[in-house]
XYZ file of C-alpha atoms in Angstrom:
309
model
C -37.746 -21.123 26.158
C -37.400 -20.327 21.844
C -41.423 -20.137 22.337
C -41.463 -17.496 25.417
C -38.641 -15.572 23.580
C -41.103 -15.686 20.489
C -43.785 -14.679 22.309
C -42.313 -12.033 24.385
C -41.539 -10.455 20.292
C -44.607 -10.970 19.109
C -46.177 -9.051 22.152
C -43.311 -6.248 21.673
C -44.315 -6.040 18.114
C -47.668 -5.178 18.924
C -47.180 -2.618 21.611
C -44.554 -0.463 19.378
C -46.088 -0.319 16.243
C -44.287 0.387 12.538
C -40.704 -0.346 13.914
C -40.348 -4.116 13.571
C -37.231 -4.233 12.269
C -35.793 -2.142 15.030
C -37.473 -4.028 17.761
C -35.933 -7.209 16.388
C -32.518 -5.411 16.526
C -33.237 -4.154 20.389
C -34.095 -7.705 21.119
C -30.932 -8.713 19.520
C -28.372 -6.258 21.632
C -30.075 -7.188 25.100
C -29.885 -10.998 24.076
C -25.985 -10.245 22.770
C -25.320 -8.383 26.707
C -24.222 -5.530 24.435
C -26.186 -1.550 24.677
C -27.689 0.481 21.997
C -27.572 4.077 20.289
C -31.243 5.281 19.525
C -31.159 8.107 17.012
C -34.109 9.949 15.970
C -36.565 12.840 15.889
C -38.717 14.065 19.073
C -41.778 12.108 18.829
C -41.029 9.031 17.306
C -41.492 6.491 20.797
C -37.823 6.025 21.802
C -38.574 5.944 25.358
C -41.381 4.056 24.818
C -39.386 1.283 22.842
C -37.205 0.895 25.644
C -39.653 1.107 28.862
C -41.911 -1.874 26.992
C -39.249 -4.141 26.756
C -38.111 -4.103 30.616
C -41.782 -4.353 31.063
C -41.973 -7.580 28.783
C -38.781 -8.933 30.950
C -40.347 -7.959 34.540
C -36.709 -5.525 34.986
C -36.426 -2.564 36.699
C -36.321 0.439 34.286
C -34.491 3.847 35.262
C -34.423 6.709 32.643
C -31.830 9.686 33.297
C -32.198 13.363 31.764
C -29.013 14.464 30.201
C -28.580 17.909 30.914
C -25.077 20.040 30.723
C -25.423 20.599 34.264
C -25.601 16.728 35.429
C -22.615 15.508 37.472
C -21.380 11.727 37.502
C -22.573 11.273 40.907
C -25.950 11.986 39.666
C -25.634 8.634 37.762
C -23.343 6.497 39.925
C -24.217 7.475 43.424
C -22.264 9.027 46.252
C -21.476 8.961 49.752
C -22.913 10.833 52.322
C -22.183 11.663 56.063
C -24.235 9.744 58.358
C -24.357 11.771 61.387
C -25.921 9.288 63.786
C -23.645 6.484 63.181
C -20.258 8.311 62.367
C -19.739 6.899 59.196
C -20.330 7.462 55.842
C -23.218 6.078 53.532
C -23.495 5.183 50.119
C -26.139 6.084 47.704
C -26.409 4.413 44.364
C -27.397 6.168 41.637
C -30.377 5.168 38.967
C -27.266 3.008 36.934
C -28.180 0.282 39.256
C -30.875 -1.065 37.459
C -31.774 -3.794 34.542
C -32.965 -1.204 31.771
C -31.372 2.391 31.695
C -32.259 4.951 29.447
C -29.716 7.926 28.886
C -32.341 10.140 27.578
C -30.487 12.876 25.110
C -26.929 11.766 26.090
C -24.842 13.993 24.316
C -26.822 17.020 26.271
C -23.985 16.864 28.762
C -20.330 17.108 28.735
C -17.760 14.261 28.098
C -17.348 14.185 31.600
C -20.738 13.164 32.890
C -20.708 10.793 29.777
C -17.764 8.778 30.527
C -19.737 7.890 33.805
C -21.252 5.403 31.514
C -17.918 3.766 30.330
C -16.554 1.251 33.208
C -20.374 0.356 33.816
C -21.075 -0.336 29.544
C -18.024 -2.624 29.910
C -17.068 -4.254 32.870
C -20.801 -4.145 34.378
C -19.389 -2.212 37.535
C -19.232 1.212 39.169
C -16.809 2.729 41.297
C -18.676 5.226 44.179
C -15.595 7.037 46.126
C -12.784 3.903 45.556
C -15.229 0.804 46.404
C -16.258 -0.971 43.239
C -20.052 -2.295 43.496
C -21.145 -4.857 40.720
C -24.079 -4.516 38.375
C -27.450 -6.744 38.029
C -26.885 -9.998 35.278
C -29.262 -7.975 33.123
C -27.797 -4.475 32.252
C -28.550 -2.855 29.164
C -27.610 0.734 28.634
C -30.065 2.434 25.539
C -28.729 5.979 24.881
C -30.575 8.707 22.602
C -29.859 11.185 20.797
C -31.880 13.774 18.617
C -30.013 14.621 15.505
C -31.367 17.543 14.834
C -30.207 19.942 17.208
C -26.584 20.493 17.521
C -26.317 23.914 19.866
C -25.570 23.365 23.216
C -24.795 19.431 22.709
C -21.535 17.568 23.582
C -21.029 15.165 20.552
C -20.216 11.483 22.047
C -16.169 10.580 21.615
C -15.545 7.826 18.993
C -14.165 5.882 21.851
C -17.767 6.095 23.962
C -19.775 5.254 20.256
C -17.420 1.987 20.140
C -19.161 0.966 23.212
C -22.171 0.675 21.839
C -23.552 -2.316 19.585
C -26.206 -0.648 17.606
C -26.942 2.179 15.926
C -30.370 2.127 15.412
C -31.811 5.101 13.530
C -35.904 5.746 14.639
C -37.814 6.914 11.487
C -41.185 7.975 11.195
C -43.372 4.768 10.186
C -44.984 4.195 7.273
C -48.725 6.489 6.575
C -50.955 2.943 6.859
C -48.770 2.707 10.434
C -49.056 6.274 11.376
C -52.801 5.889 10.651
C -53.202 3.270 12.893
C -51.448 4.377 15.780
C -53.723 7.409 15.470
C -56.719 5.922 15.275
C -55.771 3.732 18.420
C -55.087 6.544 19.803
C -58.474 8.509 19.309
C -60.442 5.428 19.793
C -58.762 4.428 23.415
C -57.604 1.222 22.243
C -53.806 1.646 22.256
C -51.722 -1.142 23.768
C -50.803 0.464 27.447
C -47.841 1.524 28.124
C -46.838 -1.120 31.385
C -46.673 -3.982 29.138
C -47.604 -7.504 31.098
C -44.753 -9.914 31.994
C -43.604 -12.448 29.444
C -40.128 -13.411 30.323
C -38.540 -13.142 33.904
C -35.247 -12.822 34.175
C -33.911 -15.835 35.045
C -35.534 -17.400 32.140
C -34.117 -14.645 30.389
C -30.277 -15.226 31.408
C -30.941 -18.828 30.557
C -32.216 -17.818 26.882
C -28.463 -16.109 26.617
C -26.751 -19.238 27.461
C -28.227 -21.105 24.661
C -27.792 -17.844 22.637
C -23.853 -18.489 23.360
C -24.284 -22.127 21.945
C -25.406 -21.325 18.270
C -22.818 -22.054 15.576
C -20.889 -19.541 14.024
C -18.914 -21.641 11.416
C -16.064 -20.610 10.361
C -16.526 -19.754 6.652
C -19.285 -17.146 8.008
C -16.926 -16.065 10.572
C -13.855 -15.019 8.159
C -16.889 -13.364 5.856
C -17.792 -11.468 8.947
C -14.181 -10.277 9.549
C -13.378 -9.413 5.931
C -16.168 -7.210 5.540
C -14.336 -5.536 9.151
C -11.256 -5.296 7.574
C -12.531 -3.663 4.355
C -14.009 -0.916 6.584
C -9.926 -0.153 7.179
C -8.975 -0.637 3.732
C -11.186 1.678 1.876
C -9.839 4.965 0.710
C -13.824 6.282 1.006
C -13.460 5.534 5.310
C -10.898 7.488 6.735
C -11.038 5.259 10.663
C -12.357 1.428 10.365
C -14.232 -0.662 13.036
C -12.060 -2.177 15.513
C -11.774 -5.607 16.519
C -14.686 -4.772 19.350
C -16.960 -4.092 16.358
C -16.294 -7.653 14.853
C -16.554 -9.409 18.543
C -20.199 -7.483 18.391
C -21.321 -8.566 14.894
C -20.798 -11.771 15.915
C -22.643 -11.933 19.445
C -25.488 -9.874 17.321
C -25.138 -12.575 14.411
C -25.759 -15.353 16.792
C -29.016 -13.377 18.555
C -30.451 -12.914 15.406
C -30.127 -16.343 14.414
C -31.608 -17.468 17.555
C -34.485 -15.050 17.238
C -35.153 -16.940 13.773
C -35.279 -20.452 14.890
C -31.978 -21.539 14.230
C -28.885 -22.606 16.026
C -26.513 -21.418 13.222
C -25.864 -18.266 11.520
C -25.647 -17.432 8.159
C -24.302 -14.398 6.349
C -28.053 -13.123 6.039
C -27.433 -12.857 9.686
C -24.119 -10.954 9.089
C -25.672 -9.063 6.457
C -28.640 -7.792 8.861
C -26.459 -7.009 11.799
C -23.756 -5.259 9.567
C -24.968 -1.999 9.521
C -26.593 -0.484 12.866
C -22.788 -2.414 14.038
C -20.727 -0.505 12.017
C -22.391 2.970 11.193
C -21.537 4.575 14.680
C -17.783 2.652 13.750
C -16.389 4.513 11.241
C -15.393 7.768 10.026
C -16.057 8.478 6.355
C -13.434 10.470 4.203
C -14.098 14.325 3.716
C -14.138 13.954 0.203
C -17.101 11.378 0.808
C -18.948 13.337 2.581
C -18.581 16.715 0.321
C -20.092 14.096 -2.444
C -22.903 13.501 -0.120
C -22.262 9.852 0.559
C -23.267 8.028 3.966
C -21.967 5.798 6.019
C -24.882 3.653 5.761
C -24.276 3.218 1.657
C -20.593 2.854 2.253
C -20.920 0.346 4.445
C -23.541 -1.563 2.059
C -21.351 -1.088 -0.910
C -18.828 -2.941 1.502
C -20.994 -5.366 2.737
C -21.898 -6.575 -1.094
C -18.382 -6.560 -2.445
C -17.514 -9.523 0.251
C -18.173 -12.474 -1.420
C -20.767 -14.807 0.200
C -19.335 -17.793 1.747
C -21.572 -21.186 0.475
């Protein structure tokens, strides 16, 4: 199954060019059961990234337009009067699916976005007091563009902690962008319906052994003091919970997996560290009138744990 999994990268690698790292880290959060924050500019294959890989796992993909006029029916379903029978009816909504993409989330009010919460973390959704249970394979992948701010509905710290990743989308590099171009003038782009590689039953079965790798404890405690220093800096002003460390770990243990090993090391740590924590934490005022991110904070962080051996 390491060899389908393999494959099934190798094919997503080639289909969204000049963001390998970030395709590794999408791999990782659907392998970990966890969902993922895409940030980036118009234009840069978001949706793309995310309908090829429920392609590559033979899913059902649904993608939902934020807009401030969306209701939480609109994603959860509803009931409806069924004149012929007396009764009422019950309409899911596109959440029932394997893949769903919450194209532009924070275009709509709190509201709406909270219809995402019970479903992110229980993997069920309550439609008019009956609770209906999601498919095994539910990923949630929500966007954002980050730069326009007028007329959005920034997401609540406690909504970000639901999420994994992180993962910022940046233009690839010119040899990349030349490529894709030229594929793209010449005809010869991969197509957009990628071909089957994993189905999902092999695919729920690649998450048990996922489960099985070795997180020892040394790595463990280095995992969890890098957490804690996130709450003990004067340059954060609100640290990562303990939800952040239970995700570092499940991510740790994916990435392992994805290179060929049943144990994780602190590279691991060190790799999953930042798209885990970066949507986490709140970075002092002072920090941020000096210009600092969260992304060097957290780095400076991550290499002033020492490495367990």
């Amino acid at each position: 199954m390491r060899d389908q999994l393999t494959a099934l990268l190798n094919k997503y690698e080639t289909h969204i060019l000049g963001q390998a790292i970030n395709v590794r880290l999408l791999l990782s959060a659907i392998l970990s059961g966890g969902h993922v924050l895409l940030e980036g500019v118009p234009g840069t294959g978001k949706t793309q990234m995310v309908r090829t890989l429920a392609s590559l796992l033979g899913g059902q993909f649904n993608r939902i337009q934020f807009t401030p006029d969306l209701l939480p029916s609109d994603i959860t379903g509803s009931t409806v009067y069924n004149m012929k029978d007396g009764g009422f009816d019950t309409l899911k909504g596109p959440i029932f699916t394997n893949v769903l993409l919450a194209d532009e989330i924070n275009r709509t009010p709190a509201k709406t976005q909270a219809a995402l919460l019970e479903a992110m973390e229980e993997k069920q959704v309550t439609i008019h007091g009956e609770t209906y249970s999601l498919p095994d394979v539910f990923f949630v992948v929500a966007t954002q563009n980050p730069i326009e701010f007028e007329g959005t509905y920034p997401l609540p710290e406690a909504q970000q902690d639901r999420f994994l990743f992180k993962l910022k989308i940046d233009f690839p590099s010119f040899d990349e962008e030349v490529d894709v171009l030229k594929q793209v003038i010449e005809n010869t782009l991969a197509p957009k319906e990628a071909d089957v590689i994993l189905d999902i039953p092999t695919f729920l079965a690649i998450k048990q052994e996922i489960e099985a790798v070795t997180l020892h404890d040394d790595v463990l405690a280095y995992m969890m003091q890098i957490v804690r220093q996130t709450r003990e800096t004067e340059a954060i002003r609100f640290g990562a919970s303990t939800r952040a460390a239970i995700s570092m770990g499940r991510a740790a243990k994916a990435w392992a997996y994805l290179e060929g090993r049943d144990y994780v090391t602190p590279d691991d740590v060190k790799m999953v560290a930042i798209p885990a924590l970066r949507h986490r934490i709140q970075i002092s005022p002072h920090m941020e009138l000096e210009g600092v991110t969260v992304d060097q904070i957290v780095e400076e962080l991550v290499g002033a744990v020492t490495v367990p051996r």
